[in-house]
Tab-separated table of C-alpha atoms in Angstrom:
chain	number	residue	atom	x	y	z
T	33	MET	CA	13.622	25.231	56.859
T	34	ALA	CA	16.011	22.589	56.062
T	35	TYR	CA	18.198	22.860	52.874
T	36	TYR	CA	17.835	19.877	50.531
T	37	ASP	CA	20.851	19.254	48.278
T	38	ARG	CA	19.646	16.954	45.351
T	39	TYR	CA	22.009	14.088	44.695
T	40	ARG	CA	23.432	14.255	41.314
T	41	GLY	CA	25.174	11.087	41.126
T	42	SER	CA	28.363	9.804	39.199
T	43	ARG	CA	26.762	10.317	35.659
T	44	ARG	CA	27.218	14.146	36.173
T	45	LYS	CA	30.706	13.942	36.961
T	46	ARG	CA	31.449	11.760	34.025
T	47	GLN	CA	29.865	14.105	31.559
T	48	ASN	CA	31.839	17.041	33.023
T	49	ARG	CA	35.084	15.172	32.495
T	50	ILE	CA	34.272	14.283	28.871
T	51	LYS	CA	33.694	18.077	28.174
T	52	ILE	CA	36.951	18.968	29.600
T	53	ILE	CA	38.735	16.399	27.448
T	54	LEU	CA	36.967	17.580	24.314
T	55	LEU	CA	37.713	21.140	25.154
T	56	ILE	CA	41.502	20.344	25.587
T	57	LEU	CA	41.549	18.472	22.214
T	58	VAL	CA	39.979	21.376	20.444
T	59	LEU	CA	42.418	23.741	22.043
T	60	LEU	CA	45.280	21.394	20.699
T	61	VAL	CA	44.036	21.490	17.332
T	62	VAL	CA	43.682	25.230	17.152
T	63	VAL	CA	47.245	25.588	18.468
T	64	GLY	CA	48.507	23.061	16.015
T	65	LEU	CA	46.831	24.830	13.058
T	66	ALA	CA	48.164	28.279	14.317
T	67	ALA	CA	51.622	26.641	14.415
T	68	LEU	CA	51.476	25.429	10.851
T	69	PHE	CA	50.163	28.658	9.594
T	70	PHE	CA	53.033	30.789	11.140
T	71	LEU	CA	55.688	28.243	10.628
T	72	GLN	CA	54.627	27.075	7.213
T	73	ASP	CA	57.804	28.626	5.559
T	74	THR	CA	60.183	26.773	7.875
T	75	VAL	CA	58.448	23.454	8.095
T	76	ILE	CA	60.480	20.623	6.324
T	77	PHE	CA	58.451	17.650	4.637
T	78	THR	CA	60.216	14.357	4.409
T	79	THR	CA	59.226	10.895	3.481
T	80	ASP	CA	58.796	10.161	7.221
T	81	GLY	CA	56.546	13.310	7.740
T	82	PHE	CA	57.366	16.853	8.571
T	83	ARG	CA	59.687	18.541	11.119
T	84	PHE	CA	60.737	21.995	12.276
T	85	PRO	CA	64.402	23.239	12.202
T	86	PHE	CA	64.547	24.493	15.651
T	87	SER	CA	68.300	23.872	16.105
T	88	ASP	CA	71.407	24.955	14.076
T	89	LYS	CA	72.654	21.340	13.864
T	90	GLU	CA	70.915	18.160	12.591
T	91	ASP	CA	72.378	14.841	12.213
T	92	GLY	CA	75.815	16.350	12.995
T	93	GLN	CA	75.557	18.710	9.962
T	94	LYS	CA	75.289	22.404	10.083
T	95	ASN	CA	72.331	23.934	8.250
T	96	ASP	CA	73.600	26.784	6.199
T	97	PRO	CA	71.220	29.828	5.907
T	98	PRO	CA	69.480	30.381	2.787
T	99	LEU	CA	71.379	32.543	0.296
T	100	ASP	CA	70.196	35.518	-1.576
T	101	PRO	CA	70.783	35.019	-5.294
T	102	ASP	CA	72.032	38.637	-5.358
T	103	ASP	CA	74.675	37.830	-3.014
T	104	VAL	CA	76.055	35.018	-4.926
T	105	HIS	CA	79.465	35.604	-6.665
T	106	LEU	CA	80.520	33.291	-9.558
T	107	GLU	CA	83.825	33.141	-11.063
T	108	ILE	CA	84.028	31.466	-14.437
T	109	GLU	CA	87.481	30.669	-15.816
T	110	ASP	CA	88.065	30.114	-19.474
T	111	PRO	CA	89.047	26.575	-20.271
T	112	GLN	CA	92.849	26.112	-20.707
T	113	PRO	CA	93.995	24.401	-23.854
T	114	GLY	CA	94.420	20.663	-23.007
T	115	ALA	CA	92.782	21.077	-19.682
T	116	SER	CA	90.137	18.579	-18.601
T	117	ASN	CA	86.583	19.841	-17.685
T	118	LEU	CA	85.840	16.588	-16.069
T	119	HIS	CA	84.856	16.210	-12.422
T	120	PRO	CA	87.984	14.852	-10.287
T	121	SER	CA	86.009	11.874	-9.516
T	122	GLU	CA	85.547	10.974	-13.319
T	123	THR	CA	87.912	8.938	-15.262
T	124	PRO	CA	88.818	10.531	-18.552
T	125	THR	CA	88.511	8.489	-21.586
T	126	ALA	CA	89.739	9.066	-25.078
T	127	PRO	CA	86.985	10.745	-27.312
T	128	THR	CA	85.489	8.576	-30.051
T	129	ALA	CA	85.069	10.267	-33.270
T	130	PRO	CA	81.513	9.848	-34.675
T	131	SER	CA	81.179	7.780	-37.675
T	132	VAL	CA	79.978	10.241	-40.338
T	133	PRO	CA	80.336	9.261	-43.850
T	134	GLN	CA	82.373	11.823	-45.749
T	135	GLU	CA	80.599	13.224	-48.783
T	136	GLN	CA	82.684	12.753	-51.838
T	137	PRO	CA	82.551	15.555	-54.412
T	138	THR	CA	80.689	14.386	-57.481
T	139	GLN	CA	82.871	14.047	-60.506
T	140	PRO	CA	81.174	14.831	-63.872
T	141	VAL	CA	80.918	11.990	-66.114
T	142	GLU	CA	82.764	12.570	-69.499
T	143	LEU	CA	80.238	11.144	-72.044
T	144	PRO	CA	81.230	10.044	-75.442
T	145	GLN	CA	81.250	12.486	-78.320
T	146	THR	CA	78.157	10.774	-79.744
T	147	ALA	CA	76.048	10.563	-76.632
T	148	ALA	CA	72.559	11.710	-77.554
T	149	LEU	CA	69.185	12.336	-75.797
T	150	MET	CA	66.279	11.132	-78.012
T	151	LEU	CA	63.090	12.932	-77.968
T	152	ASN	CA	60.211	13.329	-80.224
T	153	GLY	CA	60.717	16.068	-82.551
T	154	SER	CA	57.635	18.019	-81.602
T	155	THR	CA	59.137	18.757	-78.252
T	156	ILE	CA	61.474	21.528	-79.531
T	157	VAL	CA	58.284	23.053	-81.184
T	158	GLU	CA	56.391	22.896	-77.795
T	159	ASP	CA	59.205	23.925	-75.454
T	160	ARG	CA	62.576	24.395	-77.102
T	161	ALA	CA	63.990	25.997	-73.892
T	162	ASP	CA	63.231	22.938	-71.837
T	163	VAL	CA	64.797	20.553	-74.396
T	164	LEU	CA	68.038	22.690	-74.265
T	165	ARG	CA	68.004	22.521	-70.550
T	166	ARG	CA	67.680	18.779	-70.357
T	167	ILE	CA	70.641	18.536	-72.800
T	168	SER	CA	72.672	20.734	-70.842
T	169	GLU	CA	71.949	19.103	-67.388
T	170	GLY	CA	72.672	15.547	-68.831
T	171	ALA	CA	75.974	16.932	-70.499
T	172	TYR	CA	74.751	15.303	-73.765
T	173	SER	CA	76.752	16.278	-76.818
T	174	GLN	CA	73.980	15.705	-79.408
T	175	LEU	CA	70.244	15.738	-79.644
T	176	ALA	CA	68.410	13.041	-81.331
T	177	LEU	CA	64.994	13.848	-82.616
T	178	GLN	CA	62.390	11.402	-83.933
T	179	VAL	CA	61.604	13.043	-87.272
T	180	LYS	CA	59.425	10.358	-88.798
T	181	THR	CA	57.167	8.066	-86.796
T	182	PRO	CA	55.783	4.648	-87.794
T	183	GLU	CA	52.503	6.241	-88.335
T	184	GLY	CA	54.332	7.860	-91.471
T	185	ILE	CA	54.148	11.588	-90.333
T	186	SER	CA	57.376	13.516	-90.903
T	187	LEU	CA	58.543	16.776	-89.546
T	188	VAL	CA	60.684	17.355	-92.515
T	189	ASP	CA	59.331	17.701	-95.923
T	190	ASP	CA	60.448	14.830	-98.126
T	191	GLY	CA	58.547	16.028	-100.965
T	192	LEU	CA	56.668	12.633	-101.448
T	193	VAL	CA	53.067	12.662	-100.253
T	194	LYS	CA	51.325	15.660	-98.633
T	195	ASP	CA	49.447	13.466	-96.133
T	196	GLY	CA	52.847	12.381	-94.668
T	197	ILE	CA	53.934	15.831	-93.757
T	198	SER	CA	53.190	17.131	-90.216
T	199	PRO	CA	51.421	20.446	-89.882
T	200	ASP	CA	54.160	21.372	-87.541
T	201	ALA	CA	56.789	21.161	-90.141
T	202	GLU	CA	57.415	24.853	-90.676
T	203	ALA	CA	57.424	25.442	-86.877
T	204	PHE	CA	59.860	22.404	-86.476
T	205	ALA	CA	62.306	23.991	-89.120
T	206	ALA	CA	62.193	27.250	-87.240
T	207	ALA	CA	62.916	25.683	-83.928
T	208	LEU	CA	66.019	24.018	-85.409
T	209	GLU	CA	67.571	27.289	-86.530
T	210	GLY	CA	70.173	28.702	-84.364
T	211	MET	CA	70.733	25.351	-82.475
T	212	ASP	CA	74.397	24.731	-82.722
T	213	LEU	CA	74.239	21.500	-80.880
T	214	PRO	CA	74.845	18.591	-83.201
T	215	LYS	CA	71.512	16.914	-84.225
T	216	VAL	CA	70.537	13.519	-85.088
T	217	ALA	CA	67.460	12.526	-87.029
T	218	VAL	CA	65.638	9.299	-86.133
T	219	ILE	CA	63.355	7.900	-88.674
T	220	SER	CA	60.993	4.881	-89.158
T	221	ALA	CA	62.615	3.630	-92.377
T	222	LEU	CA	60.304	0.804	-93.638
T	223	ARG	CA	57.378	0.936	-91.139
T	224	ASP	CA	55.375	3.739	-92.591
T	225	ASN	CA	51.529	3.947	-92.496
T	226	VAL	CA	51.159	6.637	-95.152
T	227	ARG	CA	53.272	6.192	-98.294
T	228	PRO	CA	52.894	2.417	-98.836
T	229	ARG	CA	49.066	2.805	-98.551
T	230	THR	CA	48.877	6.000	-100.790
T	231	GLY	CA	51.283	7.102	-103.388
T	232	TYR	CA	53.561	4.148	-103.426
T	233	ARG	CA	51.333	1.148	-102.967
T	234	ALA	CA	53.368	-0.909	-105.378
T	235	SER	CA	56.213	-0.911	-102.933
T	236	ALA	CA	54.123	-2.038	-99.932
T	237	LEU	CA	54.299	-5.505	-98.362
T	238	LYS	CA	51.152	-7.367	-99.721
T	239	LEU	CA	48.982	-10.298	-99.128
T	240	ALA	CA	48.916	-13.120	-101.931
T	241	SER	CA	45.638	-11.266	-102.985
T	242	GLY	CA	47.515	-8.060	-103.741
T	243	SER	CA	46.119	-6.088	-100.587
T	244	THR	CA	48.418	-4.194	-98.448
T	245	TRP	CA	49.636	-6.141	-95.403
T	246	LEU	CA	49.035	-4.586	-91.988
T	247	ASP	CA	50.694	-5.409	-88.747
T	248	ARG	CA	49.239	-5.962	-85.409
T	249	GLU	CA	48.801	-2.166	-85.196
T	250	TYR	CA	47.178	-2.082	-88.527
T	251	LEU	CA	50.330	-0.266	-89.881
T	252	SER	CA	51.773	-0.865	-93.354
T	253	TRP	CA	55.464	-1.633	-94.278
T	254	PHE	CA	57.509	-0.844	-97.178
T	255	ASP	CA	58.797	-4.073	-99.075
T	256	PRO	CA	62.713	-3.886	-99.055
T	257	ALA	CA	62.637	-5.164	-102.541
T	258	GLY	CA	59.963	-2.675	-103.660
T	259	LYS	CA	60.543	-0.700	-106.719
T	260	ASP	CA	60.322	2.705	-104.975
T	261	THR	CA	61.458	1.737	-101.555
T	262	LEU	CA	65.009	3.140	-102.108
T	263	ALA	CA	63.748	6.435	-103.544
T	264	CYS	CA	61.357	7.050	-100.624
T	265	LEU	CA	63.923	6.156	-98.075
T	266	LEU	CA	66.669	8.263	-99.809
T	267	ALA	CA	64.305	11.104	-99.900
T	268	SER	CA	63.769	11.145	-96.098
T	269	VAL	CA	67.377	10.858	-95.481
T	270	GLU	CA	68.242	13.863	-97.816
T	271	ALA	CA	65.495	15.973	-96.297
T	272	CYS	CA	67.043	15.441	-92.823
T	273	LYS	CA	70.466	16.502	-94.217
T	274	ALA	CA	68.819	19.646	-95.686
T	275	ALA	CA	67.338	20.450	-92.391
T	276	GLY	CA	70.755	20.551	-90.743
T	277	PHE	CA	71.040	16.986	-89.193
T	278	GLU	CA	74.643	15.568	-88.970
T	279	GLN	CA	73.557	11.926	-88.773
T	280	VAL	CA	70.301	9.819	-89.405
T	281	ILE	CA	69.444	6.607	-87.343
T	282	LEU	CA	67.143	4.249	-88.999
T	283	GLN	CA	64.554	2.487	-86.956
T	284	ASN	CA	62.440	-0.341	-88.360
T	285	PHE	CA	65.043	-0.878	-91.254
T	286	ARG	CA	63.972	-4.647	-91.499
T	287	TYR	CA	61.133	-7.016	-92.325
T	288	PRO	CA	58.219	-7.108	-89.690
T	289	THR	CA	58.631	-9.573	-87.067
T	290	ALA	CA	55.048	-9.485	-85.440
T	291	GLY	CA	51.606	-10.009	-86.857
T	292	LYS	CA	50.337	-12.643	-89.262
T	293	LEU	CA	53.698	-13.069	-90.993
T	294	GLU	CA	52.574	-16.060	-92.853
T	295	LEU	CA	50.181	-14.016	-94.896
T	296	ILE	CA	52.930	-11.888	-96.401
T	297	ASP	CA	53.799	-12.529	-100.016
T	298	TYR	CA	57.587	-12.012	-100.264
T	299	GLY	CA	57.455	-12.035	-104.094
T	300	ASP	CA	60.649	-12.635	-105.933
T	301	ALA	CA	63.038	-12.049	-103.004
T	302	GLN	CA	65.431	-14.997	-102.800
T	303	SER	CA	65.947	-14.282	-99.038
T	304	ARG	CA	65.067	-11.525	-96.638
T	305	ARG	CA	68.617	-11.012	-95.540
T	306	GLY	CA	69.742	-10.739	-99.167
T	307	ALA	CA	67.109	-8.221	-100.006
T	308	LEU	CA	67.557	-5.965	-96.816
T	309	THR	CA	71.478	-5.976	-97.496
T	310	GLU	CA	71.028	-4.969	-100.964
T	311	LEU	CA	68.789	-2.100	-99.977
T	312	ALA	CA	71.460	-1.022	-97.424
T	313	ARG	CA	74.047	-1.119	-100.103
T	314	GLN	CA	72.142	0.968	-102.476
T	315	LEU	CA	71.306	3.572	-99.721
T	316	ARG	CA	74.933	3.812	-98.792
T	317	GLU	CA	75.958	4.392	-102.386
T	318	SER	CA	73.436	7.142	-102.884
T	319	THR	CA	74.104	9.331	-99.953
T	320	ASP	CA	77.161	10.568	-97.910
T	321	MET	CA	75.011	11.067	-94.793
T	322	PRO	CA	76.381	9.180	-91.873
T	323	LEU	CA	74.011	6.449	-91.171
T	324	GLY	CA	73.113	4.596	-87.917
T	325	LEU	CA	70.907	1.354	-87.564
T	326	VAL	CA	68.891	0.071	-84.592
T	327	LEU	CA	69.081	-3.701	-84.493
T	328	THR	CA	66.488	-5.993	-83.137
T	329	GLY	CA	67.471	-7.754	-79.691
T	330	GLU	CA	67.889	-11.057	-81.545
T	331	ALA	CA	70.317	-9.581	-84.227
T	332	ALA	CA	72.144	-7.855	-81.319
T	333	THR	CA	72.803	-11.062	-79.506
T	334	GLY	CA	72.967	-13.752	-82.120
T	335	LEU	CA	74.152	-11.483	-85.088
T	336	LEU	CA	71.457	-12.861	-87.345
T	337	ASP	CA	67.693	-12.392	-87.304
T	338	GLY	CA	66.309	-14.359	-90.139
T	339	THR	CA	62.591	-13.195	-89.641
T	340	ALA	CA	63.728	-9.507	-89.637
T	341	GLY	CA	66.238	-10.203	-92.454
T	342	LEU	CA	69.148	-8.792	-90.348
T	343	ASP	CA	72.549	-9.966	-91.016
T	344	VAL	CA	75.101	-8.061	-88.687
T	345	ALA	CA	78.158	-8.910	-90.532
T	346	GLU	CA	76.763	-7.889	-93.869
T	347	LEU	CA	75.007	-4.725	-92.825
T	348	ALA	CA	78.276	-3.539	-91.002
T	349	GLN	CA	79.772	-2.757	-94.412
T	350	TYR	CA	77.103	-0.050	-95.126
T	351	PHE	CA	76.519	1.635	-91.756
T	352	ASP	CA	78.563	3.801	-89.451
T	353	VAL	CA	77.077	2.682	-86.249
T	354	LEU	CA	75.059	-0.410	-85.347
T	355	TYR	CA	72.991	0.276	-82.037
T	356	ALA	CA	71.975	-2.670	-79.836
T	357	PRO	CA	68.976	-2.012	-77.840
T	358	ALA	CA	69.548	-2.233	-73.972
T	359	SER	CA	67.903	-1.337	-70.608
T	360	ASP	CA	71.241	-0.146	-69.189
T	361	PHE	CA	74.959	0.191	-70.244
T	362	SER	CA	75.986	-3.186	-68.909
T	363	ALA	CA	75.137	-5.109	-72.139
T	364	ASP	CA	77.706	-7.586	-73.470
T	365	LEU	CA	78.550	-6.296	-76.888
T	366	SER	CA	81.709	-8.457	-77.468
T	367	ALA	CA	80.063	-10.510	-80.110
T	368	LEU	CA	78.936	-7.376	-82.029
T	369	ASP	CA	82.381	-5.934	-81.842
T	370	ALA	CA	83.844	-9.064	-83.362
T	371	ALA	CA	81.364	-8.988	-86.072
T	372	VAL	CA	82.164	-5.493	-87.238
T	373	GLU	CA	85.866	-5.879	-86.881
T	374	GLY	CA	87.666	-5.007	-90.180
T	375	THR	CA	84.989	-2.546	-91.060
T	376	ALA	CA	84.563	1.222	-90.277
T	377	CYS	CA	81.476	0.460	-88.442
T	378	ARG	CA	81.160	0.939	-84.654
T	379	VAL	CA	78.904	-0.502	-82.099
T	380	GLY	CA	76.625	1.580	-79.804
T	381	LEU	CA	73.647	1.309	-77.577
T	382	VAL	CA	70.201	2.604	-77.584
T	383	VAL	CA	69.366	2.716	-73.829
T	384	VAL	CA	65.787	2.799	-72.718
T	385	GLY	CA	65.486	4.442	-69.212
T	386	ASN	CA	67.583	6.553	-66.842
T	387	ALA	CA	70.324	4.080	-66.086
T	388	PRO	CA	73.429	5.965	-65.054
T	389	VAL	CA	76.456	6.252	-67.404
T	390	PRO	CA	79.436	4.337	-66.192
T	391	ALA	CA	82.584	6.650	-65.796
T	392	ASP	CA	84.630	4.488	-68.184
T	393	PHE	CA	81.917	4.148	-70.888
T	394	ASP	CA	83.097	5.442	-74.319
T	395	ARG	CA	80.670	4.031	-76.853
T	396	ASP	CA	78.239	5.847	-79.043
T	397	PHE	CA	74.844	5.733	-77.268
T	398	VAL	CA	71.293	7.256	-77.609
T	399	ARG	CA	69.237	7.521	-74.494
T	400	ILE	CA	65.364	7.169	-74.770
T	401	PRO	CA	63.948	8.531	-71.381
């Protein structure tokens, strides 16, 4: 029987060749993965790919073997005085000292002997310890207390009208005891909403109809020329003296300057300045208590305030200190100094606010915080 060998053709040969090529590729991949696995600790990755350090030299440089940290020996020398720690390649330059402002020690300002902090009198009843702390921290030499307000309520009993005495008067007197600090009483002299409307109505400023005149805040005023005005004012001053105050500063010692002034009947007064100056003279002759007077802004700058009845040159004869109102300590007081020249009167300031005291300031002043 004849043997027949079927012809397979060229297609079979081509398929066998492809299989061999694929097998070789798979083998190469397996060998490559195995090499990466076993040599991953020595492979070097660079921006150009990766390579294996199979030689001791590369690019003419010897590759040092990795060092064990335990085998490293470090020798650290203490820096020598004046020696440079710069690398030899660095050029030493002179160090530049940092520009740090030097803190200057604060020198306490020596305040005048009549530097006073002005507070409402009720504050020493509410918290006397806090008042003393504020005086001490501000280095004030005196404490000025508002004893009688424009509403006519007084913390010291002047013996005039019961309605004009504060219910805290006894507590106020007790709080004053033991205070060795010099104390100044501040009183509203002629603006009083109790006495001219109750027990001393004949001495109030009036309308032409005879009714009591009231200002914009509906408060009454004493008439400087009233028959009982001096007696009432003197009673307040003497009550402050009895309570232990060393000085009395008068606020509102003047005629009103706001409100319907054209309705006021000034009576027989020839001039407001004359009437007010006469009241000041009589008060000065009736008490030995040191007296201060707070001027209006117009009187402090122009030396006259016709509406208020203030004549600085005349009033300087009867007061120990004339106080000019100011927002700080830079006020020009030269005109006032000239006006009081030749008298025993001094010029001071009533400063409203917390402006710092200049180191060379030596005038009397009262600060109203």
